[in-house]
Coordinates of C-alpha atoms in Angstrom, one line a residue:
M1 CA 2.9 60.5 35.8
S2 CA 2.8 60.8 39.7
G3 CA 1.7 58.3 41.8
S4 CA -0.2 61.1 44.0
S5 CA -3.2 60.8 42.4
T6 CA -5.7 58.3 43.2
L7 CA -7.6 58.8 40.0
P8 CA -8.2 55.8 37.6
P9 CA -5.7 56.7 34.5
P10 CA -7.9 57.9 31.8
L11 CA -9.6 60.1 33.9
R12 CA -6.5 61.6 35.0
L13 CA -5.6 61.6 31.9
Q14 CA -9.3 63.8 30.6
R15 CA -8.4 66.0 33.1
A16 CA -4.4 66.5 32.1
G17 CA -5.5 67.5 28.4
A18 CA -3.6 64.3 27.5
L19 CA -5.2 62.6 25.9
A20 CA -6.0 63.5 22.3
T21 CA -7.6 61.5 20.7
A22 CA -10.7 63.1 19.5
E23 CA -9.1 64.9 18.0
L24 CA -8.0 61.4 15.2
D25 CA -11.5 63.0 13.1
A26 CA -11.3 66.5 13.6
R27 CA -8.1 65.8 11.3
S28 CA -8.0 66.6 7.9
R29 CA -7.0 62.5 6.7
R30 CA -4.7 61.7 4.2
S31 CA -5.5 59.7 0.2
P32 CA -5.3 55.8 2.1
D33 CA -2.8 54.4 -0.5
Y34 CA -4.0 50.8 -1.4
A35 CA -1.5 49.3 -3.4
A36 CA 1.0 50.3 -0.7
E37 CA -1.0 48.8 2.3
N38 CA -1.9 45.1 0.1
E39 CA 1.8 44.6 -0.3
A40 CA 3.0 45.2 3.3
L41 CA -0.4 43.0 3.8
H42 CA 1.0 40.4 1.3
A43 CA 4.9 40.5 3.2
L44 CA 2.9 40.1 6.0
A45 CA 1.3 36.4 5.1
Q46 CA 4.6 35.5 3.9
A47 CA 6.3 36.2 7.3
L48 CA 3.9 34.4 9.2
A49 CA 5.4 31.1 7.8
A50 CA 9.1 32.9 9.8
S51 CA 9.5 32.4 13.7
D52 CA 7.2 34.6 15.9
S53 CA 9.3 36.7 16.9
A54 CA 10.4 37.6 13.3
M55 CA 6.6 37.8 12.5
L56 CA 6.6 40.5 14.7
Q57 CA 9.2 42.6 13.7
K58 CA 8.5 42.5 10.2
L59 CA 4.8 44.0 11.7
V60 CA 6.1 46.6 13.8
D61 CA 8.3 47.1 10.3
T62 CA 4.9 47.3 8.4
A63 CA 3.1 49.7 10.8
L64 CA 6.8 51.9 11.0
E65 CA 6.7 52.7 7.4
L66 CA 2.7 52.8 6.4
C67 CA 2.1 55.2 9.5
G68 CA 5.3 57.8 8.9
A69 CA 6.0 57.2 12.7
G70 CA 9.4 57.5 14.4
S71 CA 8.8 54.0 16.3
A72 CA 6.5 51.3 16.3
G73 CA 6.1 48.6 18.8
I74 CA 3.6 45.5 20.0
S75 CA 3.3 44.8 23.6
L76 CA 2.2 41.6 24.8
R77 CA 0.7 41.3 28.0
E78 CA 3.2 39.2 30.7
L79 CA 2.2 37.1 33.9
A80 CA 4.0 38.1 36.5
S81 CA 5.6 35.9 39.1
G82 CA 2.5 37.9 42.0
P83 CA -0.7 38.5 41.0
I84 CA 0.0 42.1 39.8
S85 CA 0.7 41.5 35.6
A86 CA 2.4 44.0 33.3
Y87 CA 3.5 45.1 29.4
R88 CA 6.4 43.8 27.7
W89 CA 7.7 45.1 24.9
V90 CA 8.2 42.2 22.4
A91 CA 9.1 44.6 19.2
V92 CA 10.1 47.0 18.3
A93 CA 11.4 49.4 15.4
G94 CA 12.7 52.4 14.5
R95 CA 13.9 55.1 17.4
C96 CA 12.7 53.8 20.4
A97 CA 14.5 49.8 19.1
N98 CA 17.2 49.7 21.6
L99 CA 14.2 49.1 24.0
A100 CA 12.8 45.8 23.0
G101 CA 11.8 43.5 26.2
H102 CA 11.3 46.9 28.0
V103 CA 8.5 46.4 30.6
I104 CA 5.7 48.5 31.6
P105 CA 2.7 48.5 34.4
T106 CA -0.6 47.2 32.5
D107 CA -2.7 49.8 34.1
D108 CA 0.0 53.3 34.1
S109 CA 1.0 53.4 31.1
P110 CA -0.7 54.1 27.2
G111 CA -1.3 50.2 26.2
G112 CA -3.2 49.8 30.0
V113 CA -5.5 52.7 29.6
A114 CA -5.9 52.3 25.3
I115 CA -7.1 48.6 26.7
A116 CA -9.0 49.6 29.6
L117 CA -11.0 51.9 27.2
G118 CA -11.2 49.1 24.6
L119 CA -10.6 51.7 21.8
P120 CA -7.9 53.1 19.9
Q121 CA -6.8 55.7 21.7
L122 CA -4.4 59.5 20.6
F123 CA -2.1 61.1 24.1
G124 CA -0.2 63.6 23.3
Y125 CA 3.1 64.2 24.7
P126 CA 2.7 61.1 26.8
K127 CA 6.0 61.2 28.3
R128 CA 5.0 64.1 30.9
H129 CA 2.0 62.2 32.4
F130 CA 4.0 58.3 32.2
D131 CA 6.5 57.3 34.7
C132 CA 7.3 53.5 32.4
L133 CA 8.3 55.8 29.2
A134 CA 11.2 57.7 30.7
H135 CA 13.9 56.0 28.8
V136 CA 12.7 56.8 25.5
S137 CA 14.9 59.4 23.6
P138 CA 14.0 61.9 22.2
D139 CA 10.5 63.1 23.3
V140 CA 7.0 61.7 21.9
T141 CA 5.1 64.0 20.5
E142 CA 2.3 61.9 19.8
E143 CA 1.7 58.0 20.6
L144 CA -1.5 56.2 18.7
V145 CA -2.2 52.8 21.0
V146 CA -4.8 50.4 19.1
P147 CA -5.9 47.0 21.4
I148 CA -4.7 44.0 20.4
C149 CA -8.0 41.7 21.6
G150 CA -7.5 38.3 22.2
A151 CA -10.8 34.9 22.6
Q152 CA -10.5 35.8 26.0
E153 CA -8.1 38.8 27.9
P154 CA -6.6 41.3 26.0
L155 CA -3.1 39.8 24.8
G156 CA -1.3 43.5 24.4
A157 CA -1.9 46.4 22.0
L158 CA 0.5 47.7 19.1
W159 CA 1.4 51.3 19.2
V160 CA 3.9 54.2 16.7
M161 CA 5.0 57.3 17.8
S162 CA 6.3 60.6 17.0
H163 CA 9.1 62.0 17.3
D164 CA 8.5 65.6 16.0
D165 CA 6.3 67.7 13.8
H166 CA 4.5 64.4 11.9
R167 CA 0.7 64.4 13.3
F168 CA -1.9 60.9 13.4
D169 CA -4.4 61.1 11.6
G170 CA -7.6 59.0 11.4
E171 CA -6.7 57.0 8.3
H172 CA -3.4 56.2 11.1
R173 CA -5.9 54.5 13.1
R174 CA -7.7 52.7 10.5
I175 CA -4.7 51.3 9.1
L176 CA -3.8 50.1 13.1
T177 CA -6.4 49.2 13.9
S178 CA -5.9 46.6 10.1
L179 CA -2.3 45.6 11.7
A180 CA -3.9 44.7 15.1
T181 CA -6.4 42.2 13.6
F182 CA -3.8 41.1 11.7
T183 CA -1.6 40.4 15.2
R184 CA -4.2 38.9 16.6
A185 CA -4.3 36.2 13.9
A186 CA -1.1 35.2 14.1
L187 CA -0.7 35.4 17.8
T188 CA -3.7 32.7 17.6
I189 CA -1.8 31.0 15.3
A190 CA 1.1 31.1 17.1
E191 CA -0.4 30.3 20.0
A192 CA -2.0 27.5 18.3
K193 CA 1.1 26.2 16.8
A194 CA 3.5 26.0 20.3
N195 CA 0.2 24.3 21.3
A196 CA 0.5 21.8 19.0
E197 CA 4.0 21.1 18.6
A198 CA 3.4 20.9 22.7
R199 CA 0.9 18.1 22.5
A200 CA 2.8 16.4 19.6
T201 CA 6.5 16.4 22.2
E202 CA 3.7 15.2 24.6
A203 CA 2.7 12.5 22.0
E204 CA 5.3 11.4 21.2
T205 CA 7.3 11.0 25.6
A206 CA 4.6 9.3 25.9
R207 CA 4.2 7.6 22.9
N208 CA 8.4 6.6 24.0
A209 CA 7.5 5.3 28.0
L210 CA 4.4 3.3 26.7
A211 CA 7.7 1.5 24.3
E212 CA 10.2 1.5 26.8
A213 CA 7.4 -0.5 29.3
E214 CA 6.7 -2.6 25.6
D215 CA 10.6 -3.5 26.0
A216 CA 11.3 -3.5 29.4
K217 CA 7.8 -5.7 29.2
D218 CA 9.5 -7.8 26.5
N219 CA 12.7 -7.8 27.8
F220 CA 11.8 -9.0 31.8
I221 CA 9.0 -12.3 30.2
A222 CA 12.2 -13.4 28.1
T223 CA 14.5 -13.5 31.2
L224 CA 12.0 -15.2 32.5
G225 CA 11.4 -17.5 30.3
H226 CA 14.8 -18.1 30.3
E227 CA 15.5 -19.0 33.6
L228 CA 12.9 -21.3 34.6
R229 CA 14.0 -22.7 31.2
G230 CA 17.9 -23.4 34.0
P231 CA 15.5 -25.6 36.9
L232 CA 13.5 -26.9 34.4
G233 CA 15.8 -28.7 32.6
P234 CA 18.0 -31.1 35.4
I235 CA 13.5 -31.3 36.9
D236 CA 12.7 -33.3 33.2
S237 CA 15.7 -35.8 33.4
A238 CA 15.7 -36.8 37.0
L239 CA 11.9 -37.6 35.8
E240 CA 12.9 -39.2 33.2
A241 CA 15.6 -41.2 35.1
A242 CA 13.2 -41.7 37.6
Q243 CA 10.7 -43.2 35.7
K244 CA 14.0 -45.6 34.4
L245 CA 14.8 -46.5 38.4
A246 CA 11.0 -47.5 39.8
E247 CA 10.3 -49.9 37.2
G248 CA 7.6 -52.4 38.7
S249 CA 6.5 -50.2 41.3
P250 CA 3.1 -48.9 39.5
A251 CA 2.8 -46.3 42.2
V252 CA 5.2 -44.8 42.2
L253 CA 5.3 -44.5 38.7
S254 CA 1.8 -43.3 39.3
A255 CA 3.1 -40.1 41.5
L256 CA 6.4 -39.3 38.4
A257 CA 3.4 -39.5 36.0
I258 CA 1.7 -36.6 37.8
A259 CA 5.4 -35.0 38.3
N260 CA 5.8 -34.9 34.5
R261 CA 3.2 -34.1 32.8
Q262 CA 3.2 -30.5 35.1
V263 CA 6.5 -30.2 33.9
R264 CA 4.9 -30.4 30.5
Q265 CA 2.7 -27.9 31.1
L266 CA 5.2 -25.6 32.4
K267 CA 7.6 -26.2 29.5
R268 CA 4.7 -25.3 27.2
I269 CA 4.0 -21.4 29.6
V270 CA 7.4 -21.1 29.0
G271 CA 7.6 -21.7 25.6
D272 CA 4.9 -19.6 25.2
L273 CA 6.7 -16.7 27.9
L274 CA 9.9 -16.9 24.9
D275 CA 7.6 -16.9 22.0
A276 CA 5.9 -13.8 22.4
A277 CA 8.8 -12.0 23.3
R278 CA 10.3 -12.8 20.0
S279 CA 7.5 -12.5 18.2
R280 CA 7.0 -8.4 19.2
H281 CA 10.4 -8.0 17.2
G282 CA 10.1 -10.3 14.6
K283 CA 12.6 -12.9 15.7
L284 CA 10.3 -14.8 15.4
S285 CA 10.2 -16.6 12.2
V286 CA 9.7 -19.7 9.9
R287 CA 11.8 -21.9 7.6
P288 CA 9.4 -23.6 5.0
T289 CA 9.7 -27.8 3.9
Y290 CA 8.0 -29.7 1.2
T291 CA 6.2 -31.5 3.8
L292 CA 2.7 -33.1 3.9
L293 CA -0.7 -31.8 6.0
G294 CA -2.0 -34.9 7.0
D295 CA 1.5 -35.9 9.4
I296 CA 0.7 -32.3 11.1
V297 CA -2.1 -32.7 12.2
K298 CA -1.4 -36.0 13.4
D299 CA 1.5 -34.5 15.1
A300 CA -0.9 -31.9 16.3
I301 CA -3.4 -34.5 17.9
A302 CA -0.9 -36.1 19.7
V303 CA -0.4 -33.6 21.4
V304 CA -3.4 -33.2 23.1
S305 CA -4.1 -36.6 23.1
E306 CA -3.0 -37.8 26.5
E307 CA -5.8 -34.8 27.4
T308 CA -8.6 -35.5 25.6
E309 CA -8.8 -38.9 27.1
Q310 CA -8.1 -37.4 30.5
R311 CA -11.9 -35.7 29.6
Q312 CA -13.1 -37.7 27.8
H313 CA -13.8 -36.0 24.8
H314 CA -15.0 -36.5 21.8
L315 CA -12.9 -35.2 19.4
H316 CA -14.4 -36.3 15.2
V317 CA -10.6 -35.6 12.5
A318 CA -12.1 -34.9 9.3
L319 CA -8.7 -35.2 6.4
P320 CA -9.0 -35.0 2.6
P321 CA -9.0 -38.6 1.1
Y322 CA -5.8 -37.9 -0.7
P323 CA -1.8 -36.4 1.0
V324 CA -2.0 -33.2 0.2
T325 CA 2.0 -31.6 -0.2
V326 CA 2.2 -28.2 2.0
F327 CA 5.0 -25.9 1.8
A328 CA 5.8 -25.4 5.3
D329 CA 7.6 -25.2 8.7
A330 CA 6.4 -28.6 10.5
A331 CA 7.5 -27.7 13.7
R332 CA 5.9 -24.2 14.0
L333 CA 2.7 -25.6 11.6
T334 CA 2.2 -28.1 14.3
Q335 CA 2.8 -26.1 16.7
V336 CA 0.4 -23.9 15.5
I337 CA -2.6 -26.3 15.4
A338 CA -2.3 -28.4 18.6
N339 CA -2.3 -24.6 20.6
V340 CA -5.4 -24.4 18.7
L341 CA -6.4 -27.9 20.0
G342 CA -5.8 -27.3 23.8
N343 CA -7.5 -24.6 23.6
A344 CA -10.2 -26.4 22.7
V345 CA -9.2 -29.5 25.0
K346 CA -8.7 -26.9 28.1
Y347 CA -11.8 -25.0 28.0
T348 CA -14.6 -27.8 26.9
P349 CA -16.1 -29.5 29.6
R350 CA -15.7 -33.0 30.2
G351 CA -17.2 -35.6 27.8
G352 CA -17.6 -32.2 25.2
E353 CA -17.6 -32.3 21.8
I354 CA -13.8 -31.3 19.2
S355 CA -14.0 -31.9 15.4
L356 CA -10.9 -30.6 13.2
H357 CA -11.5 -30.3 9.8
V358 CA -9.5 -29.7 6.5
K359 CA -9.7 -29.1 3.8
A360 CA -7.0 -28.6 1.0
P361 CA -7.0 -28.8 -3.4
D362 CA -5.5 -32.4 -3.9
P363 CA -2.0 -31.1 -5.1
S364 CA -1.8 -33.5 -8.4
T365 CA -5.0 -31.7 -10.3
I366 CA -2.7 -28.5 -9.8
P367 CA -1.3 -28.2 -12.9
E368 CA 2.4 -29.7 -13.6
H369 CA 4.3 -26.0 -14.0
D370 CA 1.6 -23.9 -11.7
S371 CA 3.7 -23.5 -8.9
T372 CA 1.1 -21.4 -7.7
P373 CA 0.1 -21.7 -3.6
R374 CA -3.0 -22.7 -2.9
Q375 CA -4.9 -22.4 0.4
A376 CA -5.4 -25.3 3.1
V377 CA -8.0 -24.3 4.9
I378 CA -8.2 -25.8 8.2
T379 CA -10.9 -26.0 11.0
I380 CA -11.7 -26.4 15.2
R381 CA -14.8 -26.3 16.5
D382 CA -15.5 -26.8 19.9
N383 CA -19.0 -26.9 22.1
G384 CA -17.1 -25.3 25.6
M385 CA -16.7 -22.1 27.7
G386 CA -16.5 -20.0 24.6
V387 CA -15.9 -16.3 23.7
P388 CA -17.9 -13.1 25.0
G389 CA -18.3 -11.5 22.0
D390 CA -16.5 -8.2 24.5
H391 CA -14.2 -9.8 24.6
L392 CA -13.9 -11.6 20.5
P393 CA -11.6 -8.2 19.6
H394 CA -9.5 -8.9 22.3
V395 CA -8.8 -13.0 22.1
F396 CA -4.9 -12.4 19.3
D397 CA -3.6 -9.7 22.6
L398 CA -0.6 -10.7 24.8
F399 CA -2.3 -11.9 28.1
S400 CA -5.9 -11.4 26.8
Q401 CA -8.7 -13.5 29.0
S402 CA -12.1 -13.2 29.6
N403 CA -13.0 -13.7 33.0
S404 CA -13.6 -17.1 32.8
A405 CA -11.5 -18.4 30.7
R406 CA -9.4 -17.1 33.9
N407 CA -10.8 -18.9 36.1
A408 CA -10.4 -22.4 34.6
A409 CA -8.3 -24.5 36.2
D410 CA -6.0 -24.8 33.1
G411 CA -6.2 -20.9 32.7
G412 CA -3.3 -20.6 30.9
L413 CA -1.6 -16.7 30.8
G414 CA -3.4 -15.7 27.3
L415 CA -0.2 -15.9 24.8
G416 CA -0.7 -18.8 22.6
L417 CA -2.9 -17.1 20.1
S418 CA -1.0 -14.2 19.8
V419 CA 1.7 -16.6 19.0
V420 CA -0.9 -18.6 17.2
K421 CA -1.5 -15.3 14.6
Y422 CA 1.8 -14.6 14.4
L423 CA 3.2 -17.8 12.6
V424 CA 0.3 -17.7 10.5
Q425 CA 0.7 -14.5 9.5
A426 CA 4.4 -15.8 8.6
H427 CA 3.1 -18.3 6.6
Q428 CA 0.8 -15.4 4.6
G429 CA -2.4 -16.8 6.1
D430 CA -4.6 -15.4 8.8
V431 CA -6.6 -16.7 11.7
S432 CA -10.4 -15.5 12.7
V433 CA -11.6 -16.7 16.3
Y434 CA -15.7 -17.0 16.4
S435 CA -18.1 -17.8 19.3
D436 CA -22.0 -16.8 20.0
G437 CA -21.3 -16.3 22.9
E438 CA -20.0 -17.6 26.4
G439 CA -21.0 -21.3 27.0
R440 CA -22.2 -21.6 22.9
G441 CA -18.9 -23.3 21.7
T442 CA -15.5 -21.6 19.8
E443 CA -14.7 -22.0 16.7
V444 CA -11.6 -21.4 14.5
I445 CA -11.4 -20.9 11.1
L446 CA -7.2 -21.0 10.0
R447 CA -6.0 -20.4 5.9
M448 CA -2.7 -20.4 5.0
P449 CA -2.0 -20.1 0.7
I450 CA 1.0 -23.3 1.6
V451 CA -0.5 -26.5 -1.0
L452 CA 1.8 -27.0 -3.7
R453 CA 1.8 -29.4 -6.1
S454 CA 5.0 -31.1 -5.3
T455 CA 5.0 -34.3 -3.0
V456 CA 6.9 -35.9 -0.2
E457 CA 6.6 -39.3 1.3
H458 CA 5.2 -39.6 5.0
S459 CA 7.3 -39.0 7.7
A460 CA 8.9 -41.9 9.8
P461 CA 8.5 -42.2 13.7
T462 CA 11.4 -41.2 15.3
T463 CA 13.5 -43.9 18.3
H464 CA 15.9 -43.4 20.6
G465 CA 18.3 -45.8 19.0
I466 CA 21.6 -44.0 20.4
P467 CA 24.3 -47.1 20.3
P468 CA 26.9 -47.2 24.4
I469 CA 28.9 -43.6 22.9
R470 CA 31.1 -42.1 25.6
I471 CA 29.6 -38.6 26.3
L472 CA 31.0 -35.1 28.5
L473 CA 29.0 -33.2 30.2
V474 CA 30.1 -29.6 30.9
D475 CA 27.6 -27.2 32.6
D476 CA 27.9 -24.6 35.9
S477 CA 25.4 -26.8 37.2
A478 CA 25.4 -29.6 39.7
D479 CA 22.2 -30.6 39.5
A480 CA 21.2 -30.3 35.7
T481 CA 25.0 -32.4 34.8
E482 CA 23.7 -35.0 37.6
A483 CA 19.8 -35.2 36.5
L484 CA 20.7 -35.4 33.0
A485 CA 24.3 -37.8 33.4
M486 CA 22.1 -40.2 35.9
L487 CA 19.4 -40.0 32.8
L488 CA 22.2 -40.5 30.3
T489 CA 23.8 -43.7 31.8
L490 CA 20.8 -45.2 32.7
D491 CA 20.5 -45.6 29.1
G492 CA 24.4 -47.4 29.0
H493 CA 26.2 -43.8 27.9
E494 CA 29.6 -43.6 29.7
V495 CA 29.1 -40.0 31.2
K496 CA 32.1 -38.2 32.2
R497 CA 30.6 -34.6 33.9
A498 CA 32.6 -31.0 34.9
Q499 CA 31.6 -28.1 36.3
S500 CA 33.6 -25.1 34.6
G501 CA 35.7 -24.9 31.4
Q502 CA 39.7 -25.7 32.8
E503 CA 37.7 -29.3 34.5
A504 CA 37.0 -29.9 31.1
L505 CA 40.1 -29.2 29.2
S506 CA 41.6 -31.3 32.1
L507 CA 39.4 -34.2 31.9
V508 CA 40.2 -34.7 28.2
E509 CA 43.7 -35.1 28.7
S510 CA 42.4 -39.0 29.5
Y511 CA 39.1 -39.0 28.4
N512 CA 38.3 -38.7 24.8
P513 CA 34.6 -38.4 24.4
D514 CA 32.6 -38.7 21.2
V515 CA 30.1 -36.0 22.5
A516 CA 30.6 -33.0 24.7
L517 CA 27.3 -31.6 25.8
I518 CA 28.7 -27.5 26.5
D519 CA 26.6 -25.0 28.4
V520 CA 27.0 -22.5 26.8
H521 CA 27.0 -19.6 29.2
M522 CA 28.8 -20.4 32.5
P523 CA 31.6 -18.1 33.7
G524 CA 34.8 -17.3 33.6
M525 CA 35.2 -19.2 30.6
D526 CA 31.9 -19.5 28.3
G527 CA 31.3 -22.4 26.1
H528 CA 32.0 -21.2 22.8
E529 CA 35.3 -20.3 24.6
L530 CA 35.7 -24.2 25.6
A531 CA 34.4 -25.5 22.9
G532 CA 38.0 -23.5 20.6
L533 CA 40.0 -24.8 22.5
L534 CA 39.2 -28.9 22.9
R535 CA 39.0 -28.3 19.3
Q536 CA 42.7 -27.3 19.0
Q537 CA 43.4 -30.6 21.1
K538 CA 43.8 -33.8 19.0
Q539 CA 42.3 -35.7 21.0
C540 CA 39.1 -34.5 20.2
Q541 CA 39.1 -33.6 16.4
A542 CA 36.6 -37.0 16.2
T543 CA 34.2 -35.2 19.0
R544 CA 31.0 -33.4 17.8
L545 CA 30.5 -30.7 19.8
V546 CA 26.7 -30.0 21.2
A547 CA 26.9 -26.4 22.4
L548 CA 23.5 -26.5 25.6
T549 CA 21.3 -23.1 25.5
G550 CA 18.2 -21.5 26.6
S551 CA 17.5 -20.3 23.4
I552 CA 19.7 -20.6 20.3
D553 CA 19.6 -16.7 17.9
T554 CA 21.4 -16.1 15.0
D555 CA 23.7 -13.3 17.1
E556 CA 25.0 -16.4 19.1
I557 CA 25.6 -18.8 16.3
E558 CA 27.9 -16.6 14.5
R559 CA 29.8 -15.7 17.6
S560 CA 31.5 -19.7 16.8
A561 CA 32.0 -21.6 14.8
A562 CA 33.6 -24.3 16.5
F563 CA 29.9 -26.0 17.4
D564 CA 29.2 -28.9 15.1
C565 CA 25.2 -28.2 16.7
Y566 CA 23.5 -26.3 19.0
L567 CA 20.6 -27.6 21.9
V568 CA 17.8 -26.2 23.1
K569 CA 18.2 -26.6 27.4
P570 CA 17.6 -29.7 28.3
P571 CA 18.2 -32.3 25.2
S572 CA 16.2 -34.7 25.7
L573 CA 16.7 -38.1 23.9
E574 CA 15.5 -37.7 20.9
D575 CA 17.4 -34.3 20.0
L576 CA 21.0 -36.1 20.6
A577 CA 19.7 -39.5 18.5
D578 CA 18.6 -37.0 15.5
V579 CA 22.2 -35.4 16.4
L580 CA 24.0 -38.0 17.1
H581 CA 22.7 -40.0 13.5
G582 CA 23.1 -36.4 11.5
T583 CA 18.8 -37.0 11.3
F584 CA 17.9 -33.8 13.2
K585 CA 15.8 -31.5 11.4
Q586 CA 17.4 -27.6 9.8
A587 CA 15.7 -25.4 12.1
S588 CA 16.2 -21.3 12.1
P589 CA 17.4 -20.0 15.0
E590 CA 14.2 -18.1 15.2
T591 CA 11.7 -21.2 14.8
S592 CA 14.5 -23.7 17.3
H593 CA 14.5 -22.1 20.2
T594 CA 10.7 -23.0 22.3
Q595 CA 8.2 -25.7 21.9
G596 CA 5.2 -23.3 23.0
P597 CA 3.0 -26.2 23.1
L598 CA 4.9 -28.9 22.0
D599 CA 7.3 -31.2 23.6
D600 CA 8.9 -33.4 19.9
A601 CA 9.3 -30.2 18.3
P602 CA 13.4 -30.6 16.6
R603 CA 15.2 -28.1 18.9
A604 CA 18.6 -28.3 16.8
V605 CA 20.6 -25.9 14.3
N606 CA 23.7 -27.2 12.1
G607 CA 26.4 -24.4 13.6

C-alpha cells in the first residue's frame, strides 16, 4: 500500500475493497469437524508443557491444518528501541515457514488493522495493499486475521493465508478465534512462568547474597576473635606476673585487680565471639561425660561470685538434697548456667534478688537397667530490668539486645543467649525466656534430658602444684614470650625463649627442655614443622610438646601427630599443671577452643 495516503489503514482498505470480512457470513460454511478439533486441542494441551517456541509452533501447525490454509502464523507485539512498536512473526508454518522472525509494522499491516478494529478480519489479495508482505511468495489470495487480546493491551494476532483458490468462511473464523483464545491462555501461562522463574532467580540471588554476607560476617567475627586473643595472652600473663611482683603493695594490687577484671571481661567477649561464629556452622559441639550436676552449678556460681558480691546481690540457690548424676559436657553446661547467671547479675540493680532452682529426679530411684535420660530443669530468676514484650521473640538472635540492655554499663554484645540456646539444644534440651516487661525481671528455664542412674564422685579442686621444670617457649611474638616467661620464672621454672623455629632448634642443641610450648602459627617454619623436627632430636625424645593456638579444630589436630596436646592461648598455670600431670580433661576440639564466660573451663585437648 502506498504511503502517500493520509487516510487510516482501515478506511483506505475499505475504499480499496481489500477488506472482505463481510463475505465470511455470506459464504456457505462447511460442517464443523469437532472430532478433529478435540484431537487438536488435546495435542495443544500437551504442548503447554513444552518450551514457549514449541508451543507456539504447535498452534500455527494446528491452525494450518484445521483451516486448510497454505500458510499460518502468529504475530506478537514487540517494542522497538524507540517509541514505534512492531509485530514479529514468532511462529510460521506452511509456504511462509522461511519467513519466521519477519518484522512488520503495527499500523500498516493486516494484523495491525484487525487489532485496530478489534475483530477478526478477512483481506483479499493483501500483498497489493501492504508493503510488509512483499517478501511473501507465492501470491496471497486471502488472509484471515484474528486479534489475540491481552489483559491490558492486544498481544498480537493469529493468521492464516491461502495461496490458491481456497476461500475462508465463518467456520474458519470460529476455529481461528478459538485457537486465538487458546494462544492468549498459553501466552499468559508462559508469562506467569517466566515471571515466577525470574522471581525465583531473584530470590535465589538474594539468598546467596545473604549467605555470602553471613559468611563474611562469621569470618570477620572469627578473625576478630583470633586477633584479639593474640594481645590478650601477653597482657594476661604480664598482669599475673605483676601481681606476684607487687605483693606487699596494696595500692598497686588494687589497680592490677581492676585491670585483671577488665581483661577477664575481654576474654569473655572474645570467647562469645568465637563461640557464636562456630555455632552458626555447627562446629561448637559437646562431649558429654558422667558428672555431678551439683558440681556444675557450683562452678557456674563461682564464675559470677565476685561480681555478685560487688553488686551486693542476694543469690538464692536451691539444689536437690541428693547427688544428681548427669551425662553432659561439664564445661559447656557450666558455661550455659554461668552465662545466664551472668546476665541476671549484669541486668539486676545493686542489692537485687537472683534465684537459681534445680529440679531433677533422684538417680537412685531410676531402675538399674533403665538408661532413659530424665529431665533436669534449671530455673534462674531475677528482679532486674526485664525484657520488653516486643523483644522477647528475638532474645536468642545474634547481636540482639533491647535498648535498655544496650544502654547498660556492661551491656555486652548480645551473643550469650544465642550460644546458650545452641549448647542446650546440643544436649537435646530447650531454653525459654519469660518476662512481664521492662523493670519486672526475667526468668530463664533450661530443660535437658541428662539425668542418669550412674553415680560419680565429686570432682577435686585443681591447684598449680607444678614442680620446677625446664620450659622452652617458642612464639614469634616477643611480648607474648616475655610475659609468659616472666610468669613461669616467678613460679620457679627455668625458661628459655625462641622467636622462630630455627632459633628453637639451635637452643635444644645445648638445652634439654621438659616441656616445649610452641605457637602453631608462626611465619616461615610453623609450629607443626618445628614439632616434627624436635621429635627427631635425641635430646627431645622425652620432651612434652604442647601446641599453643588461638583455637583448636579437628583439621589442625589431624595435620600433625607430633604434639602431645593443644592449649588455647593464653595458657594458664592450671592448664600447664593439668598437661604436666596428665590430668587435663578430654575435650573435643570444638568444645576446647574458648571459654565464653568461663575462665576455668578446660582448654587442653590430646593431640
